[in-house]
C-alpha cells in the first residue's frame, strides 16, 4: 500500500515538473506575443510555474518518505532510487537558488535536468531490493545523500553556465567565433543524445521488444576435464551489434533488420559488453535523429536558435549564479563523496581507498571542481571561462554516475540495470 502510494506521487511529481517547465517556457518565450507588458507576463507565469514546481517537489518528498517507510531503509541503495533522489535534490537546489536570485529563466534550463534524471531512473528496476551487507550502515544515509546534494548544486551551476554561454557567445556565422559556436552546439547535441537514449528505451520497452543471444564459456580445470556455462543476453533495443562469439536464440526483426550488422570486437568480450555497445550506438543514432529534426524545424544551429531567448538577461547574474551554486555544492560533495565515503569504505572493506572506478571518478570530479574554484578565486577566471568549466564539470559528474555504473565494473556495480 505504502509503495503503491509512493509510485503514484512520484508520477505526479514528474507531471508537475513537466508542467512547470512548460510554464517557465511560456513565461520567457511568450512575453513577446503577450498582450501584457513583457515583465508582467513573465512575472505572472513565473509565479504559476514556481508554484507548480514546488508542488512537484512536495510530491517528490512524499515519494521519498513513503518509499523509505515501505522499504524499511533509505531509498538510495540502487540506481533507480539514487537517480530519483538525485532528481529531487536538483529541484531542492533549484528552489534554493531561485529564491535567492528570482531568475525565472533558470527554471527553463534547470527543471529539465531533473526531468531527464527522473526519466533515466525509470530505465532501472523499480522493485524494492534488500540491502546487501556492505550497504547496511548509517554511512549509506550520510555518504549518498550528501554526495547527491552536492552534485545537484553542480547541476544548477551547469544550467546557469550553459545559459551564460547561450547569452554571450556570438552566433553570427560571419562575425562569431566558430570554435565557441561548435562547442555550444556539441554540448546541446550531447544533451539530445541522452534524451534520445531515453526515448529509444521507453519506445522499445512499450513495444515489448526483445532479442536473445547465447554464448558458451568453457573453463579447463585439468587435462580431460572442463566446465561449460551458457550465458544468455537479452537485448531490449534492436541488436545492431551482437555479443562476441554468440549465437541467436531469438531475434525480433525491426525495420528490415533481421540479424545484427556486426559482432562486438574480441576486446569487448563479456556478458553485457556487446549490449552496452549496442546501447551507445542507439543513443548516438537517436541523438542524431533528434538533432536533425530540430535543425530542420529551426533551420539554424540550435545555439543560434536559443540565443534570442536570453536577450535582456543580465550575464553577470548568470555568472554569479554559476559560481554560487558550485561554491555551495563543493563542500557538501567533499563531505559526502570523499570523507564519509572513505570512512564507510574502511568499515565495509577494511581500506580507505582501493582504486575502484567509482572512487577514482569521484576523486576526478572533486579535483575538477577544486580546480574550478582555484581558477575562479586565484586566477580571476570569470565569465565565459568559468561557464565552460561549469558545463564540462557536470559532464564529468554524469559520466561518474552513468558511465562508471553501466560501462565499468567495480565494487559499486550493485546498481542493477533493466
Short mmCIF file of C-alpha atoms in Angstrom, two decimals:
data_model
loop_
_atom_site.label_atom_id
_atom_site.label_comp_id
_atom_site.label_asym_id
_atom_site.label_seq_id
_atom_site.Cartn_x
_atom_site.Cartn_y
_atom_site.Cartn_z
CA UNK A 1 0.00 0.00 0.00
CA UNK A 2 2.73 2.46 1.00
CA UNK A 3 4.87 1.58 -2.02
CA UNK A 4 1.91 1.98 -4.37
CA UNK A 5 1.22 5.44 -2.98
CA UNK A 6 4.92 6.22 -3.32
CA UNK A 7 4.87 5.32 -7.02
CA UNK A 8 1.75 7.39 -7.63
CA UNK A 9 3.10 10.57 -6.05
CA UNK A 10 6.38 10.08 -7.93
CA UNK A 11 4.44 10.07 -11.21
CA UNK A 12 2.54 13.15 -10.01
CA UNK A 13 5.85 14.89 -9.31
CA UNK A 14 7.07 14.07 -12.82
CA UNK A 15 3.99 15.62 -14.44
CA UNK A 16 4.09 18.67 -12.18
CA UNK A 17 7.74 19.25 -13.09
CA UNK A 18 6.88 18.84 -16.78
CA UNK A 19 4.01 21.30 -16.42
CA UNK A 20 6.21 23.79 -14.58
CA UNK A 21 8.84 23.53 -17.34
CA UNK A 22 6.22 24.41 -19.94
CA UNK A 23 5.04 27.33 -17.79
CA UNK A 24 8.60 28.61 -17.36
CA UNK A 25 9.00 28.37 -21.13
CA UNK A 26 5.75 30.30 -21.69
CA UNK A 27 6.91 32.91 -19.18
CA UNK A 28 10.04 33.53 -21.25
CA UNK A 29 9.06 32.70 -24.83
CA UNK A 30 5.51 34.04 -24.69
CA UNK A 31 6.34 37.51 -23.42
CA UNK A 32 6.91 38.79 -26.96
CA UNK A 33 3.45 37.74 -28.09
CA UNK A 34 1.53 38.53 -24.91
CA UNK A 35 -0.84 41.48 -24.80
CA UNK A 36 0.65 42.48 -21.44
CA UNK A 37 3.99 44.10 -20.80
CA UNK A 38 6.81 41.52 -21.01
CA UNK A 39 7.63 41.99 -17.32
CA UNK A 40 4.02 41.42 -16.24
CA UNK A 41 3.68 38.34 -18.46
CA UNK A 42 6.91 36.80 -17.15
CA UNK A 43 6.09 37.57 -13.53
CA UNK A 44 2.59 36.06 -13.77
CA UNK A 45 3.55 32.82 -15.48
CA UNK A 46 6.78 32.65 -13.48
CA UNK A 47 4.80 32.63 -10.21
CA UNK A 48 2.49 29.90 -11.50
CA UNK A 49 5.48 27.88 -12.73
CA UNK A 50 7.25 28.16 -9.37
CA UNK A 51 4.08 27.05 -7.55
CA UNK A 52 3.83 24.03 -9.89
CA UNK A 53 7.49 23.07 -9.41
CA UNK A 54 7.15 23.49 -5.63
CA UNK A 55 4.08 21.23 -5.59
CA UNK A 56 6.07 18.73 -7.64
CA UNK A 57 8.87 18.89 -5.08
CA UNK A 58 6.37 18.23 -2.26
CA UNK A 59 5.09 15.16 -4.14
CA UNK A 60 8.69 14.08 -4.69
CA UNK A 61 9.41 14.41 -0.96
CA UNK A 62 6.25 12.39 -0.24
CA UNK A 63 7.56 9.67 -2.61
CA UNK A 64 10.90 9.62 -0.79
CA UNK A 65 9.39 9.40 2.70
CA UNK A 66 6.77 6.76 1.85
CA UNK A 67 9.24 4.59 -0.08
CA UNK A 68 11.60 4.83 2.91
CA UNK A 69 8.81 3.63 5.21
CA UNK A 70 7.72 0.89 2.80
CA UNK A 71 11.24 -0.36 2.09
CA UNK A 72 12.46 -0.16 5.68
CA UNK A 73 15.65 1.66 4.65
CA UNK A 74 16.58 4.92 2.99
CA UNK A 75 15.77 4.60 -0.75
CA UNK A 76 19.19 5.28 -2.27
CA UNK A 77 20.56 1.74 -2.46
CA UNK A 78 20.32 1.11 -6.22
CA UNK A 79 20.44 3.16 -9.41
CA UNK A 80 16.67 3.71 -9.61
CA UNK A 81 16.48 5.01 -6.06
CA UNK A 82 19.67 7.05 -6.30
CA UNK A 83 18.70 8.78 -9.55
CA UNK A 84 15.21 9.59 -8.24
CA UNK A 85 16.83 11.01 -5.12
CA UNK A 86 19.32 13.00 -7.21
CA UNK A 87 16.50 14.47 -9.31
CA UNK A 88 14.75 15.52 -6.08
CA UNK A 89 17.94 17.16 -4.82
CA UNK A 90 18.29 19.03 -8.13
CA UNK A 91 14.86 20.53 -7.50
CA UNK A 92 15.82 21.38 -3.92
CA UNK A 93 18.95 23.15 -5.19
CA UNK A 94 16.95 24.93 -7.90
CA UNK A 95 14.39 26.10 -5.35
CA UNK A 96 17.14 27.49 -3.10
CA UNK A 97 18.88 29.33 -5.97
CA UNK A 98 15.57 30.59 -7.38
CA UNK A 99 14.55 32.07 -4.02
CA UNK A 100 17.94 33.80 -3.78
CA UNK A 101 18.06 35.24 -7.32
CA UNK A 102 14.46 35.22 -8.64
CA UNK A 103 15.54 34.42 -12.20
CA UNK A 104 12.54 32.87 -13.94
CA UNK A 105 14.57 31.77 -16.96
CA UNK A 106 16.63 29.48 -14.69
CA UNK A 107 13.58 27.22 -14.44
CA UNK A 108 13.55 26.79 -18.21
CA UNK A 109 17.03 25.22 -18.07
CA UNK A 110 17.29 23.70 -14.58
CA UNK A 111 13.92 21.91 -14.29
CA UNK A 112 14.54 19.81 -17.46
CA UNK A 113 17.73 18.47 -15.82
CA UNK A 114 15.61 17.00 -13.03
CA UNK A 115 13.04 15.67 -15.52
CA UNK A 116 15.73 13.93 -17.60
CA UNK A 117 17.27 12.35 -14.49
CA UNK A 118 13.81 11.11 -13.39
CA UNK A 119 13.23 9.59 -16.81
CA UNK A 120 16.67 7.98 -16.71
CA UNK A 121 15.85 6.46 -13.31
CA UNK A 122 12.87 4.67 -14.86
CA UNK A 123 15.27 2.66 -17.05
CA UNK A 124 16.30 0.64 -13.98
CA UNK A 125 14.36 -1.99 -11.99
CA UNK A 126 11.98 -0.24 -9.61
CA UNK A 127 11.33 -3.04 -7.14
CA UNK A 128 12.44 -2.59 -3.56
CA UNK A 129 15.60 -4.63 -3.04
CA UNK A 130 17.04 -5.81 0.30
CA UNK A 131 20.28 -4.16 1.31
CA UNK A 132 23.40 -6.20 0.70
CA UNK A 133 25.63 -6.47 3.82
CA UNK A 134 28.07 -3.73 2.77
CA UNK A 135 25.19 -1.24 2.44
CA UNK A 136 23.73 -1.90 5.87
CA UNK A 137 25.30 1.11 7.52
CA UNK A 138 24.33 4.58 8.71
CA UNK A 139 27.02 5.83 6.35
CA UNK A 140 24.76 4.88 3.44
CA UNK A 141 22.44 7.69 4.54
CA UNK A 142 25.25 10.19 5.03
CA UNK A 143 27.53 9.37 2.09
CA UNK A 144 24.91 9.05 -0.64
CA UNK A 145 22.62 11.90 0.41
CA UNK A 146 25.42 14.44 0.80
CA UNK A 147 27.07 13.36 -2.46
CA UNK A 148 23.77 13.71 -4.32
CA UNK A 149 23.04 17.10 -2.77
CA UNK A 150 26.47 18.38 -3.78
CA UNK A 151 26.00 17.07 -7.34
CA UNK A 152 22.59 18.73 -7.53
CA UNK A 153 24.15 22.16 -6.98
CA UNK A 154 26.70 21.29 -9.68
CA UNK A 155 23.69 20.64 -11.95
CA UNK A 156 22.34 24.13 -11.27
CA UNK A 157 25.79 25.52 -11.98
CA UNK A 158 25.75 23.62 -15.27
CA UNK A 159 22.35 25.07 -16.22
CA UNK A 160 23.42 28.62 -15.39
CA UNK A 161 26.76 28.16 -17.16
CA UNK A 162 25.06 26.90 -20.31
CA UNK A 163 22.67 29.86 -20.16
CA UNK A 164 25.65 32.21 -19.88
CA UNK A 165 27.21 30.72 -22.99
CA UNK A 166 23.97 30.91 -24.94
CA UNK A 167 23.67 34.54 -23.83
CA UNK A 168 27.21 35.71 -24.57
CA UNK A 169 28.55 33.66 -27.49
CA UNK A 170 28.22 35.48 -30.80
CA UNK A 171 26.31 33.09 -33.04
CA UNK A 172 26.53 35.27 -36.13
CA UNK A 173 28.03 32.98 -38.82
CA UNK A 174 30.12 35.85 -40.22
CA UNK A 175 31.44 37.61 -37.11
CA UNK A 176 31.18 34.97 -34.38
CA UNK A 177 33.86 32.65 -33.02
CA UNK A 178 33.32 29.36 -34.87
CA UNK A 179 35.07 27.33 -32.19
CA UNK A 180 32.78 28.64 -29.44
CA UNK A 181 29.73 28.07 -31.62
CA UNK A 182 30.72 24.47 -32.31
CA UNK A 183 31.41 23.73 -28.65
CA UNK A 184 28.00 25.05 -27.60
CA UNK A 185 26.39 23.04 -30.39
CA UNK A 186 28.23 19.89 -29.27
CA UNK A 187 27.04 20.43 -25.69
CA UNK A 188 23.43 20.69 -26.87
CA UNK A 189 23.93 17.60 -29.04
CA UNK A 190 25.23 15.68 -26.00
CA UNK A 191 22.03 16.54 -24.13
CA UNK A 192 19.97 15.33 -27.10
CA UNK A 193 21.92 12.03 -27.13
CA UNK A 194 20.81 11.42 -23.53
CA UNK A 195 17.22 12.33 -24.39
CA UNK A 196 17.40 10.11 -27.48
CA UNK A 197 18.64 7.19 -25.39
CA UNK A 198 15.70 7.59 -23.00
CA UNK A 199 13.23 7.88 -25.87
CA UNK A 200 14.58 4.73 -27.54
CA UNK A 201 14.47 2.69 -24.32
CA UNK A 202 10.89 3.68 -23.48
CA UNK A 203 9.64 3.26 -27.06
CA UNK A 204 11.01 -0.27 -27.48
CA UNK A 205 10.03 -1.23 -23.95
CA UNK A 206 6.45 -0.12 -24.65
CA UNK A 207 6.53 -2.26 -27.79
CA UNK A 208 7.76 -5.29 -25.83
CA UNK A 209 10.90 -5.68 -27.95
CA UNK A 210 13.38 -8.42 -27.03
CA UNK A 211 16.09 -10.40 -28.76
CA UNK A 212 18.18 -13.04 -27.01
CA UNK A 213 21.73 -14.28 -27.69
CA UNK A 214 23.52 -17.25 -26.14
CA UNK A 215 27.21 -18.00 -25.78
CA UNK A 216 29.19 -20.84 -24.23
CA UNK A 217 32.16 -20.37 -21.95
CA UNK A 218 34.49 -23.33 -21.46
CA UNK A 219 36.84 -23.42 -18.46
CA UNK A 220 39.52 -26.15 -18.43
CA UNK A 221 40.26 -27.19 -14.85
CA UNK A 222 42.63 -30.03 -15.68
CA UNK A 223 43.51 -32.22 -18.68
CA UNK A 224 40.41 -34.03 -19.85
CA UNK A 225 38.06 -32.01 -17.63
CA UNK A 226 36.24 -28.80 -18.48
CA UNK A 227 33.25 -26.83 -17.21
CA UNK A 228 30.87 -25.25 -19.70
CA UNK A 229 28.48 -22.43 -18.86
CA UNK A 230 25.74 -20.97 -21.03
CA UNK A 231 25.21 -17.21 -20.92
CA UNK A 232 22.04 -15.61 -22.23
CA UNK A 233 21.99 -11.90 -23.05
CA UNK A 234 18.65 -10.18 -23.55
CA UNK A 235 18.55 -7.08 -25.77
CA UNK A 236 15.77 -4.54 -25.22
CA UNK A 237 16.96 -2.49 -28.20
CA UNK A 238 17.30 -3.98 -31.73
CA UNK A 239 20.77 -5.55 -31.95
CA UNK A 240 22.97 -3.56 -34.30
CA UNK A 241 25.94 -5.34 -32.71
CA UNK A 242 25.85 -8.89 -31.31
CA UNK A 243 27.86 -10.11 -28.30
CA UNK A 244 31.29 -11.52 -29.07
CA UNK A 245 31.16 -15.15 -30.25
CA UNK A 246 27.45 -15.71 -29.63
CA UNK A 247 24.51 -17.37 -31.36
CA UNK A 248 20.99 -16.06 -31.89
CA UNK A 249 18.39 -17.77 -29.72
CA UNK A 250 15.55 -15.39 -30.56
CA UNK A 251 15.62 -12.39 -32.89
CA UNK A 252 12.80 -9.91 -33.31
CA UNK A 253 13.17 -8.11 -36.67
CA UNK A 254 12.97 -4.32 -36.81
CA UNK A 255 12.70 -2.14 -39.94
CA UNK A 256 14.23 -4.84 -42.13
CA UNK A 257 16.98 -5.64 -39.63
CA UNK A 258 16.71 -9.41 -39.25
CA UNK A 259 20.20 -10.03 -37.90
CA UNK A 260 22.98 -7.94 -36.27
CA UNK A 261 25.10 -5.89 -38.62
CA UNK A 262 28.32 -7.00 -36.92
CA UNK A 263 29.74 -8.64 -33.83
CA UNK A 264 31.37 -6.88 -30.91
CA UNK A 265 35.20 -6.96 -31.13
CA UNK A 266 37.09 -9.52 -29.05
CA UNK A 267 38.30 -6.93 -26.53
CA UNK A 268 34.63 -6.33 -25.67
CA UNK A 269 34.27 -9.91 -24.52
CA UNK A 270 31.89 -10.14 -21.57
CA UNK A 271 28.29 -10.98 -20.83
CA UNK A 272 26.97 -7.41 -21.22
CA UNK A 273 29.73 -5.73 -23.26
CA UNK A 274 28.01 -6.14 -26.63
CA UNK A 275 24.67 -4.98 -25.25
CA UNK A 276 26.25 -1.86 -23.74
CA UNK A 277 27.98 -1.09 -27.04
CA UNK A 278 24.65 -1.55 -28.78
CA UNK A 279 23.04 0.89 -26.34
CA UNK A 280 25.73 3.50 -27.08
CA UNK A 281 25.08 3.13 -30.82
CA UNK A 282 21.33 3.53 -30.37
CA UNK A 283 21.89 6.60 -28.19
CA UNK A 284 24.01 8.20 -30.91
CA UNK A 285 21.51 7.30 -33.64
CA UNK A 286 18.58 8.67 -31.60
CA UNK A 287 20.51 11.80 -30.70
CA UNK A 288 21.42 12.43 -34.35
CA UNK A 289 17.78 11.94 -35.33
CA UNK A 290 16.55 14.45 -32.72
CA UNK A 291 19.28 16.93 -33.60
CA UNK A 292 18.50 16.66 -37.32
CA UNK A 293 14.77 17.06 -36.65
CA UNK A 294 15.29 20.18 -34.53
CA UNK A 295 17.67 21.64 -37.10
CA UNK A 296 15.03 21.02 -39.75
CA UNK A 297 12.40 22.81 -37.66
CA UNK A 298 14.56 25.79 -36.66
CA UNK A 299 16.56 25.89 -39.92
CA UNK A 300 19.58 27.08 -37.97
CA UNK A 301 22.05 25.74 -35.40
CA UNK A 302 20.35 25.15 -32.04
CA UNK A 303 22.65 27.56 -30.21
CA UNK A 304 21.70 30.35 -32.60
CA UNK A 305 18.02 29.46 -32.23
CA UNK A 306 18.19 29.62 -28.40
CA UNK A 307 20.34 32.76 -28.24
CA UNK A 308 17.43 35.25 -28.64
CA UNK A 309 15.58 33.61 -25.74
CA UNK A 310 18.15 35.05 -23.34
CA UNK A 311 18.02 38.61 -24.68
CA UNK A 312 17.83 41.08 -21.81
CA UNK A 313 19.15 38.62 -19.21
CA UNK A 314 21.97 40.05 -17.12
CA UNK A 315 25.02 37.92 -17.94
CA UNK A 316 26.69 38.95 -14.69
CA UNK A 317 23.80 37.43 -12.75
CA UNK A 318 24.20 34.17 -14.66
CA UNK A 319 27.93 34.17 -13.90
CA UNK A 320 27.22 34.80 -10.23
CA UNK A 321 24.61 32.00 -10.06
CA UNK A 322 27.07 29.57 -11.67
CA UNK A 323 29.74 30.35 -9.12
CA UNK A 324 27.44 30.42 -6.08
CA UNK A 325 25.83 27.08 -6.95
CA UNK A 326 29.20 25.37 -7.30
CA UNK A 327 30.57 27.09 -4.18
CA UNK A 328 27.62 25.73 -2.17
CA UNK A 329 27.84 22.24 -3.67
CA UNK A 330 31.60 21.74 -3.38
CA UNK A 331 31.95 21.40 0.44
CA UNK A 332 28.81 19.24 0.57
CA UNK A 333 30.20 16.97 -2.15
CA UNK A 334 33.57 16.85 -0.38
CA UNK A 335 31.95 15.61 2.82
CA UNK A 336 29.66 13.09 1.14
CA UNK A 337 31.63 11.72 -1.81
CA UNK A 338 35.10 11.69 -0.23
CA UNK A 339 35.34 11.99 3.55
CA UNK A 340 32.34 9.91 4.63
CA UNK A 341 32.85 7.59 1.65
CA UNK A 342 36.37 6.80 2.86
CA UNK A 343 35.18 6.22 6.41
CA UNK A 344 32.49 3.84 5.11
CA UNK A 345 34.99 2.06 2.84
CA UNK A 346 37.25 1.43 5.83
CA UNK A 347 34.34 -0.06 7.80
CA UNK A 348 32.88 -2.11 4.91
CA UNK A 349 36.01 -3.27 3.07
CA UNK A 350 38.86 -2.66 5.50
CA UNK A 351 40.56 0.09 3.48
CA UNK A 352 40.05 3.81 2.87
CA UNK A 353 40.95 3.65 -0.81
CA UNK A 354 41.01 0.80 -3.30
CA UNK A 355 41.13 2.39 -6.78
CA UNK A 356 37.60 1.22 -7.52
CA UNK A 357 36.40 3.00 -10.72
CA UNK A 358 33.67 4.88 -8.85
CA UNK A 359 36.17 6.04 -6.24
CA UNK A 360 38.58 7.20 -8.93
CA UNK A 361 35.95 9.19 -10.81
CA UNK A 362 34.58 10.72 -7.62
CA UNK A 363 38.13 11.94 -6.97
CA UNK A 364 38.39 13.22 -10.56
CA UNK A 365 35.15 15.16 -10.03
CA UNK A 366 36.44 16.63 -6.77
CA UNK A 367 39.75 17.63 -8.34
CA UNK A 368 37.96 19.24 -11.29
CA UNK A 369 35.76 21.44 -9.11
CA UNK A 370 38.75 22.20 -6.88
CA UNK A 371 40.49 23.49 -9.99
CA UNK A 372 37.36 25.47 -10.92
CA UNK A 373 37.29 27.26 -7.56
CA UNK A 374 41.06 27.85 -7.63
CA UNK A 375 40.98 29.33 -11.12
CA UNK A 376 37.93 31.40 -10.26
CA UNK A 377 39.24 32.83 -6.98
CA UNK A 378 43.01 32.92 -7.50
CA UNK A 379 43.31 33.46 -11.26
CA UNK A 380 40.19 35.52 -11.87
CA UNK A 381 38.59 33.12 -14.33
CA UNK A 382 35.12 34.58 -14.67
CA UNK A 383 32.60 34.87 -17.44
CA UNK A 384 32.97 32.51 -20.35
CA UNK A 385 35.93 30.53 -18.96
CA UNK A 386 34.05 29.89 -15.73
CA UNK A 387 30.91 28.90 -17.64
CA UNK A 388 32.78 26.36 -19.78
CA UNK A 389 34.31 24.78 -16.68
CA UNK A 390 30.85 24.52 -15.06
CA UNK A 391 29.46 22.79 -18.17
CA UNK A 392 32.41 20.42 -18.53
CA UNK A 393 32.37 19.65 -14.79
CA UNK A 394 28.81 18.41 -14.86
CA UNK A 395 29.60 16.20 -17.85
CA UNK A 396 32.28 14.63 -15.62
CA UNK A 397 29.63 14.18 -12.91
CA UNK A 398 27.27 12.46 -15.35
CA UNK A 399 30.00 10.10 -16.53
CA UNK A 400 30.72 9.25 -12.89
CA UNK A 401 27.04 8.47 -12.33
CA UNK A 402 26.17 6.85 -15.66
CA UNK A 403 29.31 5.68 -17.42
CA UNK A 404 31.02 4.14 -14.41
CA UNK A 405 27.91 2.28 -13.24
CA UNK A 406 26.92 0.99 -16.67
CA UNK A 407 30.20 0.54 -18.52
CA UNK A 408 32.93 -0.08 -15.96
CA UNK A 409 32.59 -2.91 -13.47
CA UNK A 410 33.58 -2.39 -9.87
CA UNK A 411 32.50 -2.63 -6.26
CA UNK A 412 29.70 -0.14 -6.99
CA UNK A 413 28.12 -2.46 -9.57
CA UNK A 414 25.23 -3.30 -7.24
CA UNK A 415 23.26 -0.65 -9.11
CA UNK A 416 21.43 -3.06 -11.40
CA UNK A 417 20.10 -2.46 -14.90
CA UNK A 418 16.99 -3.34 -16.77
#
